[in-house]
Amino acid sequence: NCQDEVGRPEDAEQCFRRALEYGADKDLDAIRFNLANSLLDQERCAEAIELYRQVPSESDVFAKAQRNLALALRASQDET
């Protein structure tokens, strides 16, 4: 999403939340992954972790989601 790329993760979050409502089922895993990325960029680790965990293992973005899940878990530990 171009909003993420220009450093506007809050705007990207809103776009991805709308996409979750109206997106095709085949795109939902990627939308959740990108929404989680936007949340992680906002240091909202708990929400990002929940979404990364929703990406199923058969998804095209599973490996990326697992990598970012590890980053989010590490960041959430650093917050405590």
PDB file of C-alpha atoms in Angstrom, residues 37-74:
ATOM      1  CA  ASN A  37       2.346  -4.442   9.080  1.00  0.00           C
ATOM      2  CA  SER A  38       0.627  -1.068   9.396  1.00  0.00           C
ATOM      3  CA  LEU A  39      -0.139  -1.739  13.045  1.00  0.00           C
ATOM      4  CA  LEU A  40       3.424  -2.845  13.705  1.00  0.00           C
ATOM      5  CA  ASP A  41       4.660   0.371  12.104  1.00  0.00           C
ATOM      6  CA  GLN A  42       2.520   2.188  14.691  1.00  0.00           C
ATOM      7  CA  GLU A  43       4.050   0.093  17.499  1.00  0.00           C
ATOM      8  CA  ARG A  44       0.691  -1.595  18.154  1.00  0.00           C
ATOM      9  CA  CYS A  45       2.341  -4.959  18.589  1.00  0.00           C
ATOM     10  CA  ALA A  46      -0.470  -6.884  20.282  1.00  0.00           C
ATOM     11  CA  GLU A  47      -2.901  -6.128  17.456  1.00  0.00           C
ATOM     12  CA  ALA A  48      -0.289  -6.953  14.825  1.00  0.00           C
ATOM     13  CA  ILE A  49       0.552 -10.248  16.528  1.00  0.00           C
ATOM     14  CA  GLU A  50      -3.102 -11.276  16.538  1.00  0.00           C
ATOM     15  CA  LEU A  51      -3.401 -10.628  12.801  1.00  0.00           C
ATOM     16  CA  TYR A  52      -0.110 -12.321  11.876  1.00  0.00           C
ATOM     17  CA  ARG A  53      -1.328 -15.412  13.739  1.00  0.00           C
ATOM     18  CA  GLN A  54      -4.498 -15.475  11.618  1.00  0.00           C
ATOM     19  CA  VAL A  55      -2.549 -16.044   8.382  1.00  0.00           C
ATOM     20  CA  PRO A  56      -2.875 -19.766   7.584  1.00  0.00           C
ATOM     21  CA  SER A  57       0.127 -21.906   6.717  1.00  0.00           C
ATOM     22  CA  GLU A  58      -1.099 -22.489   3.160  1.00  0.00           C
ATOM     23  CA  SER A  59      -1.181 -18.754   2.428  1.00  0.00           C
ATOM     24  CA  ASP A  60       1.284 -17.164   0.002  1.00  0.00           C
ATOM     25  CA  VAL A  61       2.217 -14.649   2.712  1.00  0.00           C
ATOM     26  CA  PHE A  62       2.620 -17.168   5.541  1.00  0.00           C
ATOM     27  CA  ALA A  63       6.443 -17.106   5.607  1.00  0.00           C
ATOM     28  CA  LYS A  64       6.497 -13.307   5.646  1.00  0.00           C
ATOM     29  CA  ALA A  65       3.820 -13.247   8.337  1.00  0.00           C
ATOM     30  CA  GLN A  66       5.857 -15.634  10.483  1.00  0.00           C
ATOM     31  CA  ARG A  67       8.970 -13.488  10.077  1.00  0.00           C
ATOM     32  CA  ASN A  68       7.061 -10.339  11.019  1.00  0.00           C
ATOM     33  CA  LEU A  69       5.340 -12.175  13.866  1.00  0.00           C
ATOM     34  CA  ALA A  70       8.773 -12.885  15.336  1.00  0.00           C
ATOM     35  CA  LEU A  71       9.675  -9.205  14.993  1.00  0.00           C
ATOM     36  CA  ALA A  72       6.413  -8.141  16.634  1.00  0.00           C
ATOM     37  CA  LEU A  73       6.879 -10.590  19.509  1.00  0.00           C
ATOM     38  CA  ARG A  74      10.402  -9.307  20.060  1.00  0.00           C
TER      39      ARG A  74
END
